[in-house]
Short mmCIF file of C-alpha atoms in Angstrom, two decimals:
data_model
loop_
_atom_site.label_atom_id
_atom_site.label_comp_id
_atom_site.label_asym_id
_atom_site.label_seq_id
_atom_site.Cartn_x
_atom_site.Cartn_y
_atom_site.Cartn_z
CA MET A 557 107.69 168.46 143.31
CA ALA A 558 110.14 170.97 144.75
CA SER A 559 109.18 172.83 147.89
CA VAL A 560 108.72 176.58 147.91
CA SER A 561 111.75 177.15 150.13
CA GLU A 562 113.91 174.87 147.98
CA VAL A 563 113.08 176.78 144.80
CA GLN A 564 113.46 180.27 146.20
CA SER A 565 116.54 179.51 148.30
CA LEU A 566 118.35 178.13 145.27
CA LEU A 567 117.33 181.12 143.14
CA ARG A 568 118.67 183.51 145.76
CA PHE A 569 121.93 181.62 146.07
CA LEU A 570 122.46 181.58 142.29
CA LYS A 571 121.70 185.29 142.12
CA ASP A 572 124.40 185.88 144.75
CA ALA A 573 126.69 183.82 142.53
CA LYS A 574 126.02 186.35 139.74
CA VAL A 575 123.90 183.97 137.69
CA PRO A 576 121.19 185.84 135.72
CA VAL A 577 117.77 185.11 137.22
CA PRO A 578 116.17 183.76 134.00
CA LEU A 579 119.15 181.42 133.47
CA ALA A 580 119.02 180.28 137.10
CA MET A 581 115.32 179.47 136.75
CA SER A 582 115.83 177.53 133.55
CA LYS A 583 118.53 175.34 135.13
CA PHE A 584 116.49 174.32 138.15
CA PRO A 585 115.20 171.01 136.67
CA ALA A 586 118.73 169.87 135.81
CA LEU A 587 120.04 170.89 139.23
CA LYS A 588 117.19 169.09 140.93
CA GLU A 589 117.78 165.94 138.90
CA ALA A 590 121.45 166.02 139.93
CA SER A 591 120.48 166.67 143.59
CA LEU A 592 122.31 169.99 143.53
CA THR A 593 119.69 172.30 145.06
CA THR A 594 121.63 173.68 148.04
CA PRO A 595 124.92 175.53 148.47
CA GLU A 596 126.20 172.55 150.48
CA SER A 597 125.51 170.03 147.72
CA LEU A 598 126.95 172.32 145.08
CA SER A 599 130.12 172.88 147.13
CA LYS A 600 130.81 169.13 147.08
CA ALA A 601 130.02 168.63 143.39
CA PRO A 602 132.83 168.15 140.84
CA LEU A 603 133.42 171.17 138.63
CA PRO A 604 132.67 169.19 135.40
CA THR A 605 129.21 168.31 136.77
CA ILE A 606 128.33 171.95 137.38
CA GLN A 607 129.84 172.93 134.04
CA SER A 608 127.74 170.32 132.24
CA ILE A 609 124.61 172.06 133.54
CA PHE A 610 125.59 175.72 133.04
CA GLY A 611 127.81 175.27 129.98
CA GLU A 612 130.52 177.84 130.75
CA GLU A 613 133.59 176.89 132.79
CA LYS A 614 133.98 180.41 134.17
CA LEU A 615 130.38 180.49 135.41
CA ALA A 616 130.71 176.98 136.87
CA LYS A 617 133.84 177.99 138.81
CA GLN A 618 132.01 181.09 140.05
CA ILE A 619 129.10 179.00 141.34
CA LEU A 620 131.38 176.43 142.97
CA SER A 621 133.43 179.14 144.68
CA THR A 622 130.33 180.87 146.03
CA ALA A 623 128.88 177.55 147.22
CA LYS A 624 132.06 176.72 149.15
CA ARG A 625 132.14 180.18 150.72
CA VAL A 626 128.51 179.99 151.82
CA SER A 627 128.85 176.42 153.12
CA LYS A 628 131.98 177.29 155.08
CA LYS A 629 130.28 180.29 156.63
CA ARG A 630 127.33 178.18 157.71
CA ALA A 631 129.50 175.40 159.12
CA SER A 632 131.59 177.82 161.17
CA SER A 633 128.59 179.43 162.80
CA SER A 634 127.64 177.74 166.05
CA THR A 635 124.35 179.63 166.18
CA SER A 636 123.11 178.71 162.73
CA GLU A 637 119.37 178.16 162.69
CA THR A 638 117.65 175.18 161.19
CA SER A 639 115.85 176.18 158.04
CA GLN A 640 112.08 176.01 158.46
CA SER A 641 109.55 175.51 155.76
CA PRO A 642 107.63 178.76 155.32
CA LYS A 643 103.93 178.89 155.85
CA LYS A 644 102.31 178.67 152.45
CA ALA A 645 99.93 181.50 151.73
CA ARG A 646 97.43 179.74 149.50
CA ILE A 647 95.84 181.93 146.92
CA VAL A 648 92.23 181.46 147.46
CA PRO A 649 91.55 178.76 149.96
CA SER A 650 87.95 177.91 150.64
CA LYS A 651 86.55 177.64 154.16
CA THR A 652 87.35 173.95 154.09
CA GLY A 653 90.99 174.62 153.24
CA GLN A 654 90.66 173.42 149.65
CA GLU A 655 91.75 175.55 146.72
CA LEU A 656 88.87 177.04 144.79
CA SER A 657 88.09 176.47 141.15
CA PRO A 658 88.68 179.43 138.81
CA ALA A 659 84.95 180.25 138.76
CA ASP A 660 84.72 180.14 142.55
CA LEU A 661 87.90 182.20 142.85
CA GLU A 662 86.47 184.98 140.73
CA ALA A 663 83.20 184.85 142.65
CA SER A 664 85.05 185.14 145.98
CA LEU A 665 86.68 188.36 144.77
CA ALA A 666 83.48 190.13 143.75
CA LEU A 667 83.51 193.85 144.51
CA PRO A 668 80.61 196.01 145.69
CA THR A 669 78.49 197.50 142.93
CA PHE A 670 76.36 200.58 142.75
CA SER A 671 72.93 199.96 141.26
CA PRO A 672 71.03 203.24 140.89
CA SER A 673 67.27 202.95 141.18
CA SER A 674 66.88 205.50 138.37
CA CYS A 675 69.12 207.46 136.05
CA ASP A 676 67.82 210.77 137.33
CA GLY A 677 69.42 210.57 140.75
CA VAL A 678 72.77 209.04 139.81
CA GLU A 679 74.60 212.27 139.09
CA ALA A 680 73.36 213.94 142.25
CA GLU A 681 74.23 211.00 144.49
CA LEU A 682 77.72 210.62 143.10
CA SER A 683 78.41 214.36 143.10
CA SER A 684 77.42 214.68 146.74
CA THR A 685 79.65 211.81 147.87
CA ILE A 686 82.91 212.71 149.58
CA LEU A 687 85.17 209.89 150.74
CA HIS A 688 87.85 210.02 153.43
CA THR A 689 90.85 207.83 152.68
CA ASN A 690 94.57 207.73 152.02
CA ARG A 691 96.22 207.57 148.62
CA ALA A 692 97.25 203.91 148.39
CA PRO A 693 93.77 202.31 148.22
CA LEU A 694 92.71 204.96 145.71
CA VAL A 695 95.57 203.81 143.45
CA VAL A 696 94.32 200.22 143.73
CA ALA A 697 90.76 201.25 142.83
CA PHE A 698 91.99 203.31 139.87
CA VAL A 699 94.00 200.41 138.45
CA VAL A 700 91.31 197.77 138.99
CA GLN A 701 88.80 199.78 136.97
CA LEU A 702 91.32 201.08 134.43
CA LEU A 703 92.28 197.52 133.47
CA ARG A 704 88.67 196.80 132.56
CA TYR A 705 89.29 199.05 129.57
CA THR A 706 93.01 198.74 128.81
CA MET A 707 93.26 194.97 129.41
CA PRO A 708 89.62 193.88 129.15
CA THR A 709 90.22 190.13 129.01
CA GLN A 710 92.03 190.05 132.37
CA PRO A 711 89.80 188.40 135.00
CA LEU A 712 89.13 190.21 138.25
CA SER A 713 91.75 188.12 140.09
CA SER A 714 94.43 189.31 137.65
CA ARG A 715 93.29 192.93 137.80
CA LEU A 716 93.43 192.91 141.60
CA SER A 717 96.88 191.30 141.60
CA LEU A 718 98.21 193.85 139.11
CA ALA A 719 96.60 196.73 141.01
CA GLN A 720 98.22 195.60 144.27
CA ALA A 721 101.57 195.51 142.47
CA VAL A 722 101.23 199.04 141.09
CA MET A 723 100.40 200.37 144.55
CA SER A 724 103.10 198.41 146.39
CA ILE A 725 105.90 199.20 143.96
CA GLY A 726 104.98 202.88 144.00
CA ALA A 727 104.85 202.95 147.79
CA LYS A 728 108.25 201.23 148.07
CA ALA A 729 109.86 203.71 145.68
CA ARG A 730 108.25 206.63 147.50
CA ALA A 731 109.42 205.37 150.91
CA ILE A 732 113.01 205.11 149.66
CA ASN A 733 112.80 208.57 148.10
CA LEU A 734 111.58 210.05 151.40
CA GLY A 735 114.24 208.24 153.42
CA ILE A 736 111.67 206.19 155.33
CA GLN A 737 113.28 203.03 153.97
CA SER A 738 116.83 202.44 152.84
CA GLY A 739 118.33 200.38 150.06
CA LYS A 740 117.00 199.80 146.56
CA THR A 741 113.83 198.36 145.11
CA ALA A 742 113.95 194.78 143.85
CA GLU A 743 113.69 196.11 140.30
CA ASP A 744 116.73 198.36 140.81
CA GLU A 745 118.64 195.35 142.15
CA GLY A 746 117.96 193.50 138.91
CA TRP A 747 115.34 191.01 140.08
CA GLY A 748 113.02 191.88 137.21
CA GLU A 749 115.70 191.49 134.55
CA GLY A 750 114.61 189.23 131.72
CA GLN A 751 111.11 188.84 133.15
CA PRO A 752 107.99 189.44 131.01
CA SER A 753 106.31 192.64 132.13
CA VAL A 754 103.51 195.10 131.49
CA ARG A 755 103.43 198.82 132.17
CA ILE A 756 100.43 200.23 134.03
CA MET A 757 100.05 203.89 134.98
CA GLY A 758 103.78 204.36 134.48
CA ARG A 759 104.83 201.37 136.59
CA LYS A 760 106.64 198.38 135.11
CA ILE A 761 105.14 195.21 136.58
CA ALA A 762 106.80 191.80 136.28
CA VAL A 763 104.19 189.19 135.41
CA MET A 764 103.67 185.44 135.19
CA ARG A 765 101.40 183.81 132.62
CA ARG A 766 98.47 181.86 134.08
CA TRP A 767 98.44 178.99 131.61
CA GLY A 768 95.06 177.52 130.76
CA TYR A 769 93.18 179.71 133.26
CA ASP A 770 89.49 180.03 132.45
CA SER A 771 87.65 182.25 134.94
CA GLU A 772 84.35 180.55 134.09
CA ASN A 773 85.72 177.05 134.57
CA ASN A 774 84.57 175.08 137.60
CA GLY A 775 87.56 172.78 137.36
CA GLN A 776 91.17 173.42 138.30
CA GLU A 777 93.65 175.65 136.47
CA LEU A 778 95.57 173.76 133.78
CA PRO A 779 99.24 172.97 134.33
CA ASP A 780 101.68 175.72 133.42
CA GLN A 781 104.04 174.66 130.64
CA GLY A 782 106.62 177.22 131.75
CA LEU A 783 107.25 178.70 128.29
CA VAL A 784 106.38 181.84 126.41
CA LYS A 785 106.41 181.63 122.62
CA GLN A 786 107.95 184.52 120.68
CA GLU A 787 107.56 185.69 117.14
CA GLU A 788 111.30 185.76 116.46
CA GLY A 789 113.63 183.04 117.60
CA GLY A 790 112.87 180.17 119.93
CA GLU A 791 111.16 180.37 123.28
CA GLU A 792 111.53 182.53 126.32
CA PHE A 793 111.37 181.09 129.78
CA LEU A 794 108.47 182.09 131.98
CA PRO A 795 109.08 180.99 135.59
CA LYS A 796 107.49 177.81 136.71
CA PRO A 797 110.20 176.02 138.66
CA ASP A 798 108.50 172.64 139.00
CA ASP A 799 107.70 172.09 135.34
CA MET A 800 110.42 173.62 133.18
CA PRO A 801 111.69 172.24 129.89
CA ALA A 802 115.15 170.74 130.06
CA ASN A 803 116.49 172.96 127.27
CA PRO A 804 114.64 176.26 127.06
CA GLY A 805 115.38 178.54 124.12
CA PRO A 806 117.41 181.71 124.30
CA ASN A 807 116.52 184.25 126.95
CA LYS A 808 115.81 187.32 124.89
CA ASP A 809 115.71 190.81 126.29
CA ILE A 810 112.04 191.45 126.86
CA GLU A 811 112.55 195.14 126.28
CA SER A 812 112.82 194.44 122.55
CA GLN A 813 109.69 192.34 122.17
CA GLU A 814 106.14 193.08 121.10
CA THR A 815 103.05 193.97 123.13
CA ILE A 816 101.55 191.18 125.17
CA LYS A 817 99.23 189.65 122.67
CA GLY A 818 97.70 186.25 122.03
CA ASP A 819 98.05 184.10 118.97
CA PRO A 820 94.51 183.30 117.83
CA SER A 821 95.72 180.34 115.83
CA THR A 822 96.60 178.30 118.91
CA PRO A 823 94.49 177.27 121.93
CA GLN A 824 97.22 178.36 124.33
CA THR A 825 98.11 181.91 123.46
CA SER A 826 101.53 183.41 123.17
CA VAL A 827 102.92 186.23 125.25
CA HIS A 828 104.94 189.00 123.67
CA PRO A 829 106.33 191.55 126.15
CA LYS A 830 106.29 195.04 124.70
CA SER A 831 109.19 197.37 124.19
CA GLN A 832 109.58 199.67 127.17
CA THR A 833 111.55 202.20 125.14
CA GLU A 834 108.36 203.91 124.08
CA SER A 835 106.83 206.65 126.17
CA HIS A 836 103.47 204.93 126.59
CA PRO A 837 102.65 201.86 128.71
CA VAL A 838 102.06 198.33 127.58
CA SER A 839 98.47 197.61 126.76
CA THR A 840 96.53 195.16 124.67
CA THR A 841 95.70 195.65 121.03
CA ASP A 842 92.32 195.46 119.39
CA ASP A 843 92.82 191.69 119.10
CA SER A 844 92.42 191.40 122.85
CA THR A 845 90.18 188.36 123.06
CA HIS A 846 93.26 186.13 123.32
CA ASP A 847 95.29 188.08 125.89
CA PRO A 848 96.61 185.70 128.57
CA PRO A 849 95.53 186.05 132.21
CA LEU A 850 98.44 187.23 134.36
CA TRP A 851 99.69 187.25 137.92
CA ALA A 852 101.84 190.14 139.14
CA LEU A 853 105.11 188.75 140.54
CA ASN A 854 106.19 190.12 143.93
CA LEU A 855 109.87 190.77 143.29
CA GLU A 856 110.33 192.41 146.70
CA THR A 857 109.43 189.18 148.49
CA LEU A 858 111.52 187.16 146.06
CA SER A 859 114.52 189.38 146.71
CA LYS A 860 114.34 189.16 150.50
CA THR A 861 117.00 186.82 151.79
CA SER A 862 117.77 185.53 155.24
CA ALA A 863 120.25 182.67 155.02
CA TYR A 864 118.48 181.74 151.79
CA SER A 865 115.18 181.07 153.53
CA THR A 866 111.81 182.49 152.56
CA THR A 867 108.90 184.15 154.25
CA SER A 868 105.53 185.23 152.96
CA THR A 869 103.74 188.43 153.88
CA ASN A 870 100.06 189.14 154.25
CA HIS A 871 99.87 190.60 150.74
CA THR A 872 101.71 187.75 149.04
CA GLY A 873 100.60 184.37 147.77
CA LEU A 874 102.68 181.57 146.31
CA VAL A 875 102.14 180.11 142.85
CA ASN A 876 104.48 177.41 141.58
CA GLY A 877 106.99 178.41 144.24
CA LEU A 878 107.08 182.07 143.24
CA PRO A 879 105.48 184.93 145.21
CA ILE A 880 102.67 186.88 143.60
CA TYR A 881 100.55 189.79 144.75
CA ASP A 882 97.50 188.22 146.32
CA PRO A 883 94.23 189.52 144.81
CA HIS A 884 92.43 189.02 148.12
CA ALA A 885 94.80 191.47 149.82
CA ALA A 886 93.92 194.15 147.27
CA ARG A 887 90.20 193.49 147.65
CA ASN A 888 90.28 193.51 151.45
CA TYR A 889 92.34 196.70 151.46
CA MET A 890 89.79 198.54 149.36
CA LEU A 891 86.81 197.24 151.33
CA LYS A 892 88.07 198.80 154.57
CA SER A 893 89.57 202.02 153.24
CA PHE A 894 86.81 204.34 152.03
CA ALA A 895 84.99 206.02 154.88
CA THR A 896 82.48 208.82 154.45
CA ALA A 897 84.00 212.25 154.99
CA ALA A 898 82.59 214.15 157.95
CA SER A 899 81.60 217.05 155.71
CA SER A 900 79.32 214.84 153.62
CA SER A 901 77.77 212.81 156.44
CA PRO A 902 74.16 213.80 157.22
CA PRO A 903 73.79 215.24 160.73
CA ALA A 904 72.40 212.79 163.23
CA ALA A 905 69.13 213.73 164.87
CA SER A 906 70.38 212.55 168.22
CA PRO A 907 73.25 210.37 169.34
CA VAL A 908 72.15 206.76 169.50
CA LYS A 909 74.28 204.36 171.44
CA ARG A 910 74.64 201.12 169.52
CA PRO A 911 76.34 197.89 170.53
CA LYS A 912 79.95 197.82 169.34
CA SER A 913 79.31 194.93 166.96
CA ALA A 914 76.37 196.74 165.37
CA ALA A 915 78.42 199.94 164.98
CA LEU A 916 81.25 198.04 163.33
CA ALA A 917 78.84 196.29 160.99
CA LYS A 918 77.30 199.64 160.00
CA GLU A 919 80.74 201.14 159.39
CA ARG A 920 81.77 198.16 157.27
CA GLU A 921 78.58 198.38 155.22
CA GLU A 922 79.10 202.10 154.67
CA LYS A 923 82.67 201.60 153.45
CA GLU A 924 81.62 198.85 151.05
CA ASN A 925 78.87 201.06 149.69
CA ASN A 926 81.35 203.90 149.23
CA LEU A 927 83.69 201.59 147.32
CA GLY A 928 80.82 200.69 145.00
CA LEU A 929 80.17 204.39 144.36
CA LEU A 930 83.86 205.06 143.69
CA LEU A 931 84.19 202.18 141.23
CA TYR A 932 81.03 203.31 139.45
CA ALA A 933 82.37 206.86 139.12
CA LEU A 934 85.68 205.53 137.75
CA ASP A 935 83.77 203.44 135.23
CA LEU A 936 81.92 206.54 134.03
CA LEU A 937 85.23 208.39 133.64
CA PHE A 938 87.08 205.68 131.71
CA ALA A 939 84.07 204.75 129.57
CA SER A 940 83.72 208.37 128.42
CA TRP A 941 87.26 208.39 126.97
CA ILE A 942 88.10 204.84 125.82
CA ASP A 943 86.46 205.05 122.37
CA VAL A 944 88.02 208.44 121.71
CA ILE A 945 91.66 208.05 122.76
CA GLY A 946 92.17 204.26 122.91
CA LYS A 947 93.73 202.00 125.51
CA GLU A 948 97.33 203.23 125.53
CA GLU A 949 96.43 206.89 125.83
CA LEU A 950 93.82 206.08 128.48
CA ASP A 951 96.51 204.36 130.54
CA ARG A 952 98.88 207.28 130.01
CA ARG A 953 96.33 209.83 131.22
CA ALA A 954 95.10 207.79 134.19
CA PHE A 955 97.87 208.81 136.59
CA GLY A 956 97.27 212.48 135.84
CA TRP A 957 93.59 212.04 136.65
CA TYR A 958 94.46 210.22 139.85
CA SER A 959 96.81 213.06 140.83
CA ARG A 960 94.01 215.61 140.39
CA VAL A 961 91.55 213.83 142.69
CA ARG A 962 93.78 212.13 145.27
CA PRO A 963 93.63 213.23 148.92
CA ALA A 964 95.65 216.32 149.78
CA VAL A 965 98.29 215.51 152.41
CA SER A 966 101.34 217.21 153.85
CA ASP A 967 104.54 217.19 151.83
CA GLY A 968 107.39 214.83 152.63
CA VAL A 969 107.50 212.36 155.48
CA ALA A 970 104.75 214.20 157.36
CA GLY A 971 102.25 213.20 154.69
CA TRP A 972 103.22 209.51 154.58
CA GLY A 973 100.03 207.50 155.05
CA GLY A 974 98.03 210.66 155.59
CA LYS A 975 94.33 210.79 154.82
CA GLY A 976 92.19 213.35 153.10
CA ASP A 977 88.97 213.79 151.15
CA VAL A 978 88.17 212.47 147.69
CA ARG A 979 85.22 214.12 145.97
CA LEU A 980 83.51 211.96 143.41
CA ALA A 981 82.31 215.17 141.75
CA ASP A 982 85.93 215.83 140.80
CA LEU A 983 86.08 212.47 139.05
CA LEU A 984 82.88 213.17 137.15
CA ASN A 985 84.23 216.53 136.02
CA LEU A 986 87.11 214.74 134.27
CA ARG A 987 84.75 212.97 131.89
CA ARG A 988 84.90 213.86 128.24
#
């Protein structure tokens, strides 16, 4: 099995050699079999060998030329660093260091819930709640609950991963727009080209199919076959570097395909990326019982290159050698982000000095309770509209609703990361 650094380093090198990412991924097994997984090994390979793998002489010469240039640059540098294997960020390790079963994974991601003692007091309690937070975790909460209605068969782990992606991609684009960061997003650099995707609240999210994943299964996730079936013409590659077919079918432009939808006639469902030329986002159809579980691919991490080595961040996990948005990062972010606004906190009778640990525990409990209230209010909002306007229109309207209730912050750079109040009464007023 190829190492994470081996897979990603080769993909980055081939991208620098102007090889389309889907094609580069599909050729990994053949390159590995020929022991051509580094620029150095490729630079020493005969041109016919490279051409036999990639097919076109022009492309083979391009790869060989780039490999020689990179190898020469490395050899001439006296301060070149030895490549180190990156620390693997396991997606859901247990306390013993073992990966969890799908059922245990979903259980470990459980979110706080609000259980009203009676229906009479629900409206009053929610309406009187004012949270103090910044905008990013509110986006995550919106998406996590929205997907319960627009993509109802996605397990919680998938919803959290997709929600983290929506927030992170939006934050990256905003930072570039404000001049806080320079450069382009990974999507603008072409890293998402040819990759299956979904559109959520206006954001295009590159995804990876979680083959055979059953959230109620106590066993391990089934092996990924690395393919996505299509209605018209062959197969489309879905990245799984360690288990790819030797001769994948044509890489079709995903922008021309159908909505992600399962094929009820087969145990392992098909994936059909939807056309992005329409004005509404990708969502499931009424035949949603067969929609495949997804991971959101972290193209920003995949695009980062430092001498073709890889690193993982605290919001990224690795699946089959590719970085995804870690669902635990999204969950932990929400758990710590929703404080009670000062204006809605009951006045204390007298200041009571508590031990620091006790105060922190109380604050943590309060934030978790607030998250439960927020998610409950979002459920009430989405549930009031879903049967009237349907999934696609619900997704389309969601960002507008978020914009109406999000914290008010200063314009421009001054408001970056700023906090403000979120009134749950405003959410309730958006119900149908």
